[in-house]
XYZ file of C-alpha atoms in Angstrom:
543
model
C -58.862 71.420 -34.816
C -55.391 71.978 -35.807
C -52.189 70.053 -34.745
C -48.721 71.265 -34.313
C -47.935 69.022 -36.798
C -50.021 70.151 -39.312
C -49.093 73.809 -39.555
C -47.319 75.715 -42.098
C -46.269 79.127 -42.802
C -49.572 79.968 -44.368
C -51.797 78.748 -41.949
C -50.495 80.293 -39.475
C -50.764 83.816 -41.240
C -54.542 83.015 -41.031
C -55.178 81.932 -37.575
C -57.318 83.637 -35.275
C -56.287 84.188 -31.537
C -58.688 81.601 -30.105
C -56.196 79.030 -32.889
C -53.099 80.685 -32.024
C -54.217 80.156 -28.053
C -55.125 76.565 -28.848
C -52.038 75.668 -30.233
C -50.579 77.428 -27.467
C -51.990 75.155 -25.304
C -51.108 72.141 -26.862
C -47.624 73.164 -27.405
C -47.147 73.531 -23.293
C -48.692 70.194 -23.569
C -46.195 68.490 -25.510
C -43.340 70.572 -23.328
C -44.538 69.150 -20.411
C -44.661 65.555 -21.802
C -41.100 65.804 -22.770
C -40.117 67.072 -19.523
C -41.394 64.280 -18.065
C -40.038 61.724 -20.663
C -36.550 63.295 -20.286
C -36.880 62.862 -16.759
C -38.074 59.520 -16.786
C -34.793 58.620 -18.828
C -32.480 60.598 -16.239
C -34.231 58.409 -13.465
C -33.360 55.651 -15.800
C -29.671 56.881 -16.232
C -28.992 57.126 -12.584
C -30.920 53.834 -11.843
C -28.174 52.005 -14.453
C -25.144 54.221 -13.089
C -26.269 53.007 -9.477
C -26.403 48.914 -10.274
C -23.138 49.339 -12.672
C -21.770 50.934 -9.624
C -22.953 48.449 -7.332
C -21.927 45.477 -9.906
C -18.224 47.343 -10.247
C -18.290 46.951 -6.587
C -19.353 43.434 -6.154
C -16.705 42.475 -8.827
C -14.119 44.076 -7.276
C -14.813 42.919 -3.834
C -14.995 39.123 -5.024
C -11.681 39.824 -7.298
C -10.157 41.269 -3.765
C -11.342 37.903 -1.790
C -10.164 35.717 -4.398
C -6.541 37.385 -4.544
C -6.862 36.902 -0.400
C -7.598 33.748 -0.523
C -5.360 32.448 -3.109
C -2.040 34.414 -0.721
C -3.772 32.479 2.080
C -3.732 29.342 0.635
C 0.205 29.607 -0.572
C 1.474 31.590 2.509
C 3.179 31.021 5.453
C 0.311 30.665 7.652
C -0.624 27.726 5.555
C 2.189 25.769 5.725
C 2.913 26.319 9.560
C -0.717 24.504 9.783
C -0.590 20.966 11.347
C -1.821 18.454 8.428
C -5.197 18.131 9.536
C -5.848 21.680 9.535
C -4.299 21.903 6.039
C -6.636 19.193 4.967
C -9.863 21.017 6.177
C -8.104 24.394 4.874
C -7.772 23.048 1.121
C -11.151 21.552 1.474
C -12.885 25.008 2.666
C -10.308 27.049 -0.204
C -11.765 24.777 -2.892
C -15.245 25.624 -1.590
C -14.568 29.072 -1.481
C -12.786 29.904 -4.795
C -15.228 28.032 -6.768
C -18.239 29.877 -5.484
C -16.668 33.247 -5.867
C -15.559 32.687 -9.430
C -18.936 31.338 -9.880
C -20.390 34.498 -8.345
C -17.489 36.726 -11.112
C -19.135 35.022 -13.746
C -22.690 35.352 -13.206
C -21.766 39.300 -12.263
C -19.932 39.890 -15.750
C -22.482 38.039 -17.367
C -19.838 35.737 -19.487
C -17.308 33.033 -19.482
C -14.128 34.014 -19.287
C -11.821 35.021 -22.120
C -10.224 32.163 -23.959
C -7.044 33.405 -23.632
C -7.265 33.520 -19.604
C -8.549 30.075 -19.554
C -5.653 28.765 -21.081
C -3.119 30.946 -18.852
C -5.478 29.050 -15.679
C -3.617 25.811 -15.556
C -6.909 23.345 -14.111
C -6.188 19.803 -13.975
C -7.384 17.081 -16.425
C -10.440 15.645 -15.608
C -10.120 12.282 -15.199
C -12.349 9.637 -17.189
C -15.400 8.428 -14.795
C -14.840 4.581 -14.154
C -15.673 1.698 -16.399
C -17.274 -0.106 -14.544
C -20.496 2.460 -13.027
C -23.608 1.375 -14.664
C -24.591 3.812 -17.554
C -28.190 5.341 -18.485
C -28.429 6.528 -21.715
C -30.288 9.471 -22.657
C -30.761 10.330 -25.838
C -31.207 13.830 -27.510
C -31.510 14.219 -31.041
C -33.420 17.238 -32.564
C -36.870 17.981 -32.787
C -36.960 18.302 -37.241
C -34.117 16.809 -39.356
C -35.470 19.119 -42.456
C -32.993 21.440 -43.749
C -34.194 24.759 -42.980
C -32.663 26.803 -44.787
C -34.837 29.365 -47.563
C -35.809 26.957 -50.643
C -34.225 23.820 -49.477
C -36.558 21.439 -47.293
C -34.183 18.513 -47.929
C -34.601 15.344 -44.955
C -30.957 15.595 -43.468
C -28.295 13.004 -42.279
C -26.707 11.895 -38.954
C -22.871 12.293 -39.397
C -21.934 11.567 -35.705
C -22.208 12.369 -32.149
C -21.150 14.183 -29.248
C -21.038 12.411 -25.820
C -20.668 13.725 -22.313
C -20.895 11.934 -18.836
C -21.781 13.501 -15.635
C -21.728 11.440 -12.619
C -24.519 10.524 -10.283
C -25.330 8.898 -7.495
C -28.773 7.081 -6.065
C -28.359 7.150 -1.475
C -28.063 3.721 -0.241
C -30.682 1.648 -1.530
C -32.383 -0.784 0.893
C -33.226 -4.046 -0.680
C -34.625 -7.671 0.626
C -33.597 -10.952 -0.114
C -36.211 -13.878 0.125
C -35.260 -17.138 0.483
C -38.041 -19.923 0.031
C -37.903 -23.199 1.158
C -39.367 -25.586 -0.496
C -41.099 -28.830 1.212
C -41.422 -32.134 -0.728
C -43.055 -34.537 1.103
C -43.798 -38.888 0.262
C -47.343 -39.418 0.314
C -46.308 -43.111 0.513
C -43.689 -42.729 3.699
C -44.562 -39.991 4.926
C -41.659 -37.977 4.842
C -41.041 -34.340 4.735
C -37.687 -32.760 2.660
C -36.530 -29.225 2.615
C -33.324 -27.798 2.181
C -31.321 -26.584 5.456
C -31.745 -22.782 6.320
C -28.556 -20.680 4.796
C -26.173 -19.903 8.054
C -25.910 -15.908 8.923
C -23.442 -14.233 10.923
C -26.787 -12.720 12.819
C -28.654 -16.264 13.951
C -32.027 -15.686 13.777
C -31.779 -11.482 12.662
C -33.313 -9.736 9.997
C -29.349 -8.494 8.398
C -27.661 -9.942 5.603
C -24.090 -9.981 5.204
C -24.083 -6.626 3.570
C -26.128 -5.175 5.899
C -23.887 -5.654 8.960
C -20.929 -4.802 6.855
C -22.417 -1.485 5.958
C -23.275 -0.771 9.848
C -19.546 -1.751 10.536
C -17.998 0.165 7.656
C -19.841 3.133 8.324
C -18.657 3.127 12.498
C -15.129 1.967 11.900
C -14.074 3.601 8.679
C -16.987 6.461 7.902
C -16.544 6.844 11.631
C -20.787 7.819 11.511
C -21.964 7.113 15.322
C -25.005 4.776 15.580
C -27.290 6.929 15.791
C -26.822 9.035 13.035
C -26.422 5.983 10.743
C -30.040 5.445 12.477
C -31.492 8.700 10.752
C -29.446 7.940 7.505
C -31.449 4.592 7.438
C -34.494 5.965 8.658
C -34.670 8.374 5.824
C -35.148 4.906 3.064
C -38.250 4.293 5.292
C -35.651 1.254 7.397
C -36.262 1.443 11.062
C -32.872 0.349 12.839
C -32.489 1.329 16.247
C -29.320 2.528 17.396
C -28.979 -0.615 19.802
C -29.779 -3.059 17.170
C -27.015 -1.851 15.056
C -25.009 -1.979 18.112
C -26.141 -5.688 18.793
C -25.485 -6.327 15.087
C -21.676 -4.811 15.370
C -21.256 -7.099 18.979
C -22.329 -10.628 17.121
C -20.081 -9.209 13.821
C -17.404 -8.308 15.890
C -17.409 -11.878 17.842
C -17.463 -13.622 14.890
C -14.531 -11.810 13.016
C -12.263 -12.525 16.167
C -10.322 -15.749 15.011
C -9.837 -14.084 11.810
C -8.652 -11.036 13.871
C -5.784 -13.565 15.796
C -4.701 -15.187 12.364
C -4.077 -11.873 11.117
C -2.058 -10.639 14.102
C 0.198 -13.659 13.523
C 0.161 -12.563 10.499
C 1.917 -9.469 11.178
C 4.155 -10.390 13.779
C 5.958 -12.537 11.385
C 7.584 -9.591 10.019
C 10.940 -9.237 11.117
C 10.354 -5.549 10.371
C 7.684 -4.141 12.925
C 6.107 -1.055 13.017
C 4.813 0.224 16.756
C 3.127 3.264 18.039
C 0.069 4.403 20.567
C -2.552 7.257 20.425
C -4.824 8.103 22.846
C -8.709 6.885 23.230
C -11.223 8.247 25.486
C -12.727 5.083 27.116
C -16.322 5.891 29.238
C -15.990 5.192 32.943
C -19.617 4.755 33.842
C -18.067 4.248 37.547
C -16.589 7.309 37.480
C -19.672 9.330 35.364
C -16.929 10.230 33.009
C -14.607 9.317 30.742
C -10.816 7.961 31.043
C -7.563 7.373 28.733
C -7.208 4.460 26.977
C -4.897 3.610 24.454
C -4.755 2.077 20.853
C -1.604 0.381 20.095
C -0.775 0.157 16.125
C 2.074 -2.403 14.623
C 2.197 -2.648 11.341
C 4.895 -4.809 8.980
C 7.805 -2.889 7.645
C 7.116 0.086 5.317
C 9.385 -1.768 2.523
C 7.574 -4.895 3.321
C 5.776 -6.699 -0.022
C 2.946 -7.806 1.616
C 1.528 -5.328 4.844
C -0.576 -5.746 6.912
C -1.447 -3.513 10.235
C -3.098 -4.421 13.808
C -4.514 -2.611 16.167
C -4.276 -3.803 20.522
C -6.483 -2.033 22.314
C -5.441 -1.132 25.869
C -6.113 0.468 29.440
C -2.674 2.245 29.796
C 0.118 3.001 28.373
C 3.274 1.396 29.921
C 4.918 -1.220 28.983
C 3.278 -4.690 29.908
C 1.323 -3.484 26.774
C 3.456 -4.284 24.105
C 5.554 -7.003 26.110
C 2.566 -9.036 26.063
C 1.245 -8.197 22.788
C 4.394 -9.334 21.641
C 5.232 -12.759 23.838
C 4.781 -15.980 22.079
C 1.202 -17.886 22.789
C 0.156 -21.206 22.131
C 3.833 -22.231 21.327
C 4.655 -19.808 19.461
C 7.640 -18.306 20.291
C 7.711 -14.454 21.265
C 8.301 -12.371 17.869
C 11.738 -10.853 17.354
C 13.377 -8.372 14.692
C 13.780 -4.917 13.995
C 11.532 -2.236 16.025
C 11.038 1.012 14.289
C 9.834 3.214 17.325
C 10.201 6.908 18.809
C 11.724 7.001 21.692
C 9.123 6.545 24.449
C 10.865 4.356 27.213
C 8.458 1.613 27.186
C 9.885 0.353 23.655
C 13.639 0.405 25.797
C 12.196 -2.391 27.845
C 10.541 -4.100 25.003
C 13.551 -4.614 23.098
C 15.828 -5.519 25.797
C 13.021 -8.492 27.111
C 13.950 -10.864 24.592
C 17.963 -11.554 22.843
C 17.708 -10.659 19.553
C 15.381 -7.874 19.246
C 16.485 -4.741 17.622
C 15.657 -0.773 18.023
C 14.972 1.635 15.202
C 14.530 4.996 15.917
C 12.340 7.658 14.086
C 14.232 10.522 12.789
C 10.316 12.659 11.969
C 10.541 12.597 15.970
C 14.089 14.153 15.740
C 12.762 16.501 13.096
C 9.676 17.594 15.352
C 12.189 18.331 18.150
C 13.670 20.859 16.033
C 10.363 22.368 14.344
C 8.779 23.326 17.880
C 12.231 25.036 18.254
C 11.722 27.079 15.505
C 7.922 27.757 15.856
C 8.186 28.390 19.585
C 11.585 30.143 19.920
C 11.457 32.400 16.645
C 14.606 32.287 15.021
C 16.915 29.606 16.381
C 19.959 29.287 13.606
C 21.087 25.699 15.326
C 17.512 24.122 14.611
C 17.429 25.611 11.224
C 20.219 24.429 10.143
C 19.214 20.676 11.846
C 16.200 21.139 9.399
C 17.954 21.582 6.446
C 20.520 18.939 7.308
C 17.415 16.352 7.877
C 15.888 17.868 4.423
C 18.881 16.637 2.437
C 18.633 12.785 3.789
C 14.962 12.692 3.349
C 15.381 13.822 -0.035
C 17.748 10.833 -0.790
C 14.884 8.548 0.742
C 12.354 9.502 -1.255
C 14.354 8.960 -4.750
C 15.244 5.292 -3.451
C 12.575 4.440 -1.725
C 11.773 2.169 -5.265
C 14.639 0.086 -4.962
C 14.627 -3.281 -2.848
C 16.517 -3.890 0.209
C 20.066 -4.553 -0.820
C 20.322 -1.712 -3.813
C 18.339 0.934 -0.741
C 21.686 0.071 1.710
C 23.921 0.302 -1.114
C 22.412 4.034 -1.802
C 22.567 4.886 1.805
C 25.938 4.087 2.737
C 27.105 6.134 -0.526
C 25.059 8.934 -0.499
C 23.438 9.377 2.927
C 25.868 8.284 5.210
C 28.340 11.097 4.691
C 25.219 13.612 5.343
C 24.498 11.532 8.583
C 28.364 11.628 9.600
C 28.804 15.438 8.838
C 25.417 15.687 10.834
C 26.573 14.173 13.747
C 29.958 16.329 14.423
C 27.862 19.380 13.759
C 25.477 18.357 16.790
C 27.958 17.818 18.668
C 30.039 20.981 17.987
C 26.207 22.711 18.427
C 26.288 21.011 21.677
C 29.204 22.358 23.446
C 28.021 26.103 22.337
C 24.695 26.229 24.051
C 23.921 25.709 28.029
C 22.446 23.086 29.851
C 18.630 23.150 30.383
C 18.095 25.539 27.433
C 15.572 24.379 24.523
C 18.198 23.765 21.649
C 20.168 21.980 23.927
C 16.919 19.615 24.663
C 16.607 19.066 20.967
C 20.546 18.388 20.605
C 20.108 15.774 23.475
C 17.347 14.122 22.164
C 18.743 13.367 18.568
C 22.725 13.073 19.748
C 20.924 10.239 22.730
C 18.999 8.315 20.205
C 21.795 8.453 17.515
C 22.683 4.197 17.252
C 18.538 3.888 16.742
C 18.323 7.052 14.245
C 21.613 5.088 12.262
C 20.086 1.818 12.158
C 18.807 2.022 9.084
C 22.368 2.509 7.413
C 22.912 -0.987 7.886
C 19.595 -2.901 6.794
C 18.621 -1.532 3.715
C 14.764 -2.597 4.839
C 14.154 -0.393 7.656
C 12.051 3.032 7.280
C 14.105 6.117 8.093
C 11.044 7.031 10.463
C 8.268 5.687 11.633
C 5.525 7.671 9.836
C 4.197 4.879 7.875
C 2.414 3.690 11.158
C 1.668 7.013 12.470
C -0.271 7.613 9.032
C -2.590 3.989 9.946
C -3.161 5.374 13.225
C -4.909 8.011 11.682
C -8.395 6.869 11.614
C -8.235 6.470 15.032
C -7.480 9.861 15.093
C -10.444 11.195 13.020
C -12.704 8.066 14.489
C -12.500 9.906 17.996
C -13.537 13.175 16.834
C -16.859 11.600 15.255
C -17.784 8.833 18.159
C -16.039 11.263 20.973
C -14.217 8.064 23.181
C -15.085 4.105 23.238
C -18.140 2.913 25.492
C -16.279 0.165 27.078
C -12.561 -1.929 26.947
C -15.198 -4.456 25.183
C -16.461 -2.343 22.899
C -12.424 -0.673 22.340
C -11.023 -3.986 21.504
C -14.143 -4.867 18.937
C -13.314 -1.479 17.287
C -9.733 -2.803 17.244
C -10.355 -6.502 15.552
C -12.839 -4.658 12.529
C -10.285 -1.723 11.805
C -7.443 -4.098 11.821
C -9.100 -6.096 9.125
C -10.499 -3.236 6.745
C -7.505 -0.965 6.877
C -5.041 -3.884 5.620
C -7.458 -4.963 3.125
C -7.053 -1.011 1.967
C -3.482 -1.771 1.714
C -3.827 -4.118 -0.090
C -6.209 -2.015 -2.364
C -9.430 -4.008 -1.490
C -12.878 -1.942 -1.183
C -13.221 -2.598 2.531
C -17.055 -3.399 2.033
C -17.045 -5.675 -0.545
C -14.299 -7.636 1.358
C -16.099 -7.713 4.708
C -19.380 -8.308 2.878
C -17.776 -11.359 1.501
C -15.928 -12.415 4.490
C -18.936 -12.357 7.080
C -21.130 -14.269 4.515
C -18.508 -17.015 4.659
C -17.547 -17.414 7.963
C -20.435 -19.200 9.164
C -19.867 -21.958 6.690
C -15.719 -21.599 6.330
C -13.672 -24.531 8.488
C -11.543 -22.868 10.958
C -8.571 -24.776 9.513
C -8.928 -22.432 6.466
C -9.214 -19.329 8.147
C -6.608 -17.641 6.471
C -7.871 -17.678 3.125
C -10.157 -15.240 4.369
C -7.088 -12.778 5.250
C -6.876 -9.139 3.779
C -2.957 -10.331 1.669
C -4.650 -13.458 0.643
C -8.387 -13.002 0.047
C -10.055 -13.488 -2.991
C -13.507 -12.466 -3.698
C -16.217 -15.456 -4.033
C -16.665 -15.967 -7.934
C-alpha cells in the first residue's frame, strides 16, 4: 500500500483509481489530523493568553496595593493616629508589604533586578547575639572528585561560607530533684540529713523560675491565667488557673518588703515624677466592675539612677498621693520638685508640706492645642502655639545629654527667649478671641499654668514634660486590654508591688526574669537587714 510519502511523479502516472482513491483517503486523513493539531495549539494559545492575562492582572493589582499601602503608611491619616494605633498600624504594614512582595515575586517568577534592590534602601541586619547557644550543621558535598572531562583529580577545601538563622524551642518544662541524703550512727543511733532548701512556695511543686515565669507572663506579657494555663498545658504541665493564681498571691506576699524598700527608694529623689490611669477593679457586690486607679511616680527623667513605683488606689482625689507621700516610720514626708499636669489634686499636694515644688507638663499644653486643631479644622492661633512648642522641644532634645548645670545654662540662652516671645504672643492671642470659645480654653490653660510650665528654666534637672512617666504607665495601659480590670484592691496592689519591681529593673536594663528568678530564690534565705541588695539599681545576679 502506498504512502503519501512515498510518491513521486512517476508513480503517480501509473496509479489506478482504486490507488488514486486510497491516497485520497489518507490524504483527508492527515487534513483532518492537522486540523485538529492546529486546534489543539490555538486552545493552547488562548489557554496561555488567558493565565498571562490573569498573571498581568494579579501583578498589577498587588503593585496597586503596595503603592496604597506605602501612601497609607506616610500620609496624613497616619500621623493623626494616636501612638498605639500607629504601633499596631506599622506592625499590620510590615505584615502586609512583605506578603505582597512575596506574592510579586512568586508571580514574576524571579528576584528582583539588582539594580532595584540597591535603589530599595532595607536596613542592615543586625548580627544574632553572642551569647544563643549554636547547633552546627554541616554541609559539605556529596563527591570532592573533579568532574570535569579527563580530570578525576580528589579536590581541596579552600574555605567556607556561614549563615545563621535564628530559632527558637517553646518554653521547655524541666524538674529539679533534690535528694537528701541520711547518714545515720549505728553506734548512737543518730540520724543526719541536710535541711530542706527554703522556697518562696512552702511546701509547692514551683521553683523560683517557675513562679517568676507565671508572674512575668501576667504583669509584663500581660497573658491572663488562663491562657498561660493552655500555653503550659500544651508541654503536657497541668497548672490550673487558680494554682498559678495561688502561686502569684504567696510571690506577691513575699516580694512586699522589697516592694517598701524600693518605694523609699524612689521618694528620695528630689525630682518626682507623678501621674494616674484608670483600672477597672471587679465589684462582685455590685455584679460589675468599678474605677480604680494606678498611681505612677517615678525619679526624675535626668536622674542617674531611676527607679518607678506604682500605688494602687480606689479613687482618684487627693488623699491618694498625700498619703503616698507622708513620712512613715520616722521618716519624714518626701519633698522636692513635682513634675505633674495640672489635675487639682497635685495643687493640694504641693501646698501640704513647705518646701515642695510644682512642675508643670508642657505635652499637656501641647495636647490642648492639638485637639484644637483636629477638632476645630483650621485654627491659625493653635497652629502657630504648635510650632512655637516645636522650636523648644527641639532645643530639649539636642541637650538632653548634658548634666544639670550645662542643661540650665542652654535653656536660659537658647530657650528662654522662645518661652518669653511665647508668652506675649498668648497673651496678645488672648485679648483677640472671646470668652468661652475653644482657643480661648487652650490660651487659659497654658497662660494659668505658666510659673509650673517655666520651672524648668531655673533647675536645669527638671523634664520639660512629664512624658517620661506617662511612657511607664504604659503597661498598665496595654495590661488592661489583655486581663480586662483587676479582681480585687488585693489583687490591684499585688499587680502594683511585681510591676514596680520588673519595670525598674528594665530601666536599669535587667532581663526582668532572670532578676525576679534570682530575687525570689533568695528571699527566703536573705536577712531583712540586707534587703536592698536585692533592689532593681543595686542588684547583682548570684555568681
Amino acid at each position: 500500500m502506498l504512502h503519501l510519502g512515498d510518491l513521486t511523479d512517476d508513480t503517480l502516472k501509473g496509479l489506478g483509481p482504486e490507488a488514486v482513491a486510497a491516497l485520497a483517503q489518507q490524504m483527508l486523513q492527515r487534513l483532518r489530523e492537522q486540523e485538529q493539531a492546529l486546534a489543539h495549539k490555538a486552545r493552547e494559545i488562548e489557554q496561555r493568553d488567558q493565565a498571562i492575562k490573569l498573571k498581568d492582572a494579579k501583578i498589577e493589582k498587588i503593585t496597586f496595593e503596595l503603592a496604597r499601602l506605602k501612601r497609607w503608611k506616610f500620609g496624613a491619616k497616619a500621623e493623626a493616629m494616636s501612638a498605639e494605633q500607629r504601633r499596631l498600624f506599622e506592625e499590620t504594614c510590615a505584615e502586609d508589604e512583605a506578603d505582597l512582595q512575596a506574592q510579586l515575586q512568586a508571580l514574576q517568577g524571579e528576584a528582583p533586578p539588582a539594580e532595584a534592590s540597591e535603589r530599595r534602601r532595607t536596613p542592615r541586619r543586625e548580627k544574632l547575639p553572642d551569647h544563643l547557644r549554636r547547633i552546627e550543621h554541616r554541609h559539605e558535598p556529596d563527591h570532592t572528585t573533579c568532574a570535569q572531562p579527563g580530570c578525576g583529580q580528589p579536590m581541596v577545601r579552600v574555605g567556607e561560607d556561614i549563615s545563621e538563622r535564628l530559632d527558637v524551642v517553646p518554653a521547655e518544662f524541666f524538674v529539679h530533684r533534690h535528694v537528701y541524703g541520711k547518714w545515720a550512727c549505728r553506734c548512737c543511733q543518730t540520724l543526719t540529713q541536710a535541711p530542706a532548701e527554703p522556697s518562696i512556695i512552702d511546701g509547692g511543686i514551683p521553683a523560683s523560675g517557675l513562679v517568676a515565669h507565671t508572674l512575668i507572663s501576667r504583669f509584663v506579657d500581660h497573658l491572663p491565667y488562663y491562657r498561660q494555663e493552655a500555653i503550659n498545658a500544651r508541654s503536657g504541665v497541668h497548672t490550673p488557673r487558680s494554682t498559678l493564681a495561688q502561686w502569684a498571691g504567696q510571690a506577691g506576699a513575699a516580694l512586699q518588703p522589697l516592694y517598701d524598700a524600693h518605694r523609699h527608694f524612689v521618694l528620695q529623689a528630689r525630682h518626682l515624677h507623678a501621674d494616674e490611669t484608670p483600672v477597672a477593679m471587679l465589684d462582685p457586690g455590685a455584679g460589675k466592675a468599678k474605677r480604680a486607679y494606678v498611681w505612677g511616680y517615678a525619679r526624675g527623667a535626668f536622674d542617674a539612677t531611676p527607679g518607678v513605683v506604682y500605688d494602687f488606689c480606689l479613687g482618684r482625689g487627693a488623699q491618694y498621693p498625700l498619703a503616698f507621700l507622708a513620712g512613715e516610720h520616722e521618716r519624714p514626708p518626701w519633698v522636692g520638685t513635682l513634675i505633674r499636669d495640672e489635675y487639682a489634686a497635685y495643687d493640694q499636694v504641693v501646698r501640704s508640706v513647705p518646701g515642695r515644688l510644682a512642675a508643670g507638663c508642657l505635652a499637656h499644653a501641647r495636647r490642648k492645642f492639638d485637639e484644637l486643631l483636629r477638632d476645630g479644622g483650621k485654627s491659625a492661633v493653635a497652629a502657630e502655639a504648635v510650632t512655637r512648642i516645636a522650636a523648644i522641644y527641639r532645643v530639649e532634645r539636642e541637650i538632653a545629654v548634658l548634666d544639670g548645670d550645662q542643661r540650665l545654662a542652654e535653656r536660659q540662652r537658647r530657650t528662654q527667649p522662645l518661652w518669653e516671645q511665647w508668652h506675649e504672643w498668648l497673651h496678645v492671642e488672648r485679648r483677640r478671641v472671646p470668652d468661652g470659645s475653644a482657643t480661648a480654653r487652650a490660651l487659659d490653660y497654658t497662660l494659668n499654668s505658666w510659673d509650673a510650665l517655666a520651672h524648668h528654666l531655673t533647675d536645669g534637672q527638671v523634664s520639660v514634660d512629664n512624658n517620661h512617666l506617662e511612657n511607664l504607665l504604659r503597661p498598665w495601659a496595654m495590661g488592661r486590654k489583655a486581663w480586662l480590670f483587676a479582681g480585687s484592691e488585693l489583687a490591684g496592689q499585688r499587680a502594683a508591688v511585681v510591676m514596680s519591681l520588673v519595670h525598674s529593673a528594665k530601666l536599669h536594663g535587667h532581663d526582668p526574669h532572670a532578676y525576679l528568678r534570682d530575687v525570689l530564690q533568695r528571699l527566703p534565705t536573705h536577712l531583712n537587714s540586707r534587703i536592698d541588695e536585692l533592689l532593681p539599681h543595686r542588684w547583682q545576679p548570684m555568681a
